[in-house]
Amino acid sequence: MNEPNIQKITFLTVEEFFAVYSGKEERYELIDGIAYMMAAANIEHQALSFFLSGELYNFLKGKKCRAFYAPCDVFLNETPKDDTGKIKKNKRVKGTVVQPDIMVICDKDKIKPDGCHGAPDFIIEILSISTKDKDKSIKFYKYFISGVKEYWIIDPEEQLIQVYKFKPESKNYEVSMFTFDDKVKSHVLEGLEIDFSEFSFE
């Protein structure tokens, strides 16, 4: 009896991912070796991202932390290399390269010309129909285990903000819920408070 023809899933390293997807018109993310196409953000998503980026830019003036917004690569799983930059033998790693909507990095050593190498301190994802499941599950878990300290999930359709304070030392987290009528404070960026009632798409 012939065996069924089952297509095997090929897991990509970071290097393989860029070799295959670099230069394509569509944007892709790589999570644990699997590539995901990213749909273009709608206009409300863009407006909210611009509003939040402006708030963070003004708050971080003169401070050591820096804010970045998509598209900007974050490398969370990379192929081990030796001191000369060569890939170590037999060290094939399922790569992860994501593009958060907004992130804040306080360790300047993580900032390289091609993006952030290591977990940002603070990440914001703005949900859309095509990304909401991934943002709330796969990327949530990846951010949690990678060392992100604070994660905001913002739902423009429901006008809700979920604020997660990750506690890696206890493998736990705290979550708070807010609406677009609220002022939301950051746990990681002391003194940051964003008044979502000031945002309007009209």
PDB file of C-alpha atoms in Angstrom, residues 11 18 35 56 63 85 110 125 138 159 182 184 197-198:
ATOM      1  CA  PHE A  11      10.959  25.366   9.655  1.00  0.00           C
ATOM      2  CA  PHE A  18      15.473  36.584   4.789  1.00  0.00           C
ATOM      3  CA  ALA A  35       6.453  32.587   8.122  1.00  0.00           C
ATOM      4  CA  LEU A  56       5.761  58.101  23.233  1.00  0.00           C
ATOM      5  CA  LYS A  63      15.389  59.734  28.296  1.00  0.00           C
ATOM      6  CA  GLY A  85      30.061  35.921  13.113  1.00  0.00           C
ATOM      7  CA  LYS A 110      19.999  45.688  21.541  1.00  0.00           C
ATOM      8  CA  GLU A 125       0.015  45.699  19.106  1.00  0.00           C
ATOM      9  CA  ILE A 138       1.169  33.180  19.354  1.00  0.00           C
ATOM     10  CA  GLN A 159     -12.241  50.451  21.891  1.00  0.00           C
ATOM     11  CA  ASP A 182      -9.542  56.130  30.133  1.00  0.00           C
ATOM     12  CA  VAL A 184      -3.688  54.398  30.839  1.00  0.00           C
ATOM     13  CA  SER A 197     -10.034  60.069  25.066  1.00  0.00           C
ATOM     14  CA  GLU A 198      -7.804  62.483  23.145  1.00  0.00           C
TER      15      GLU A 198
END
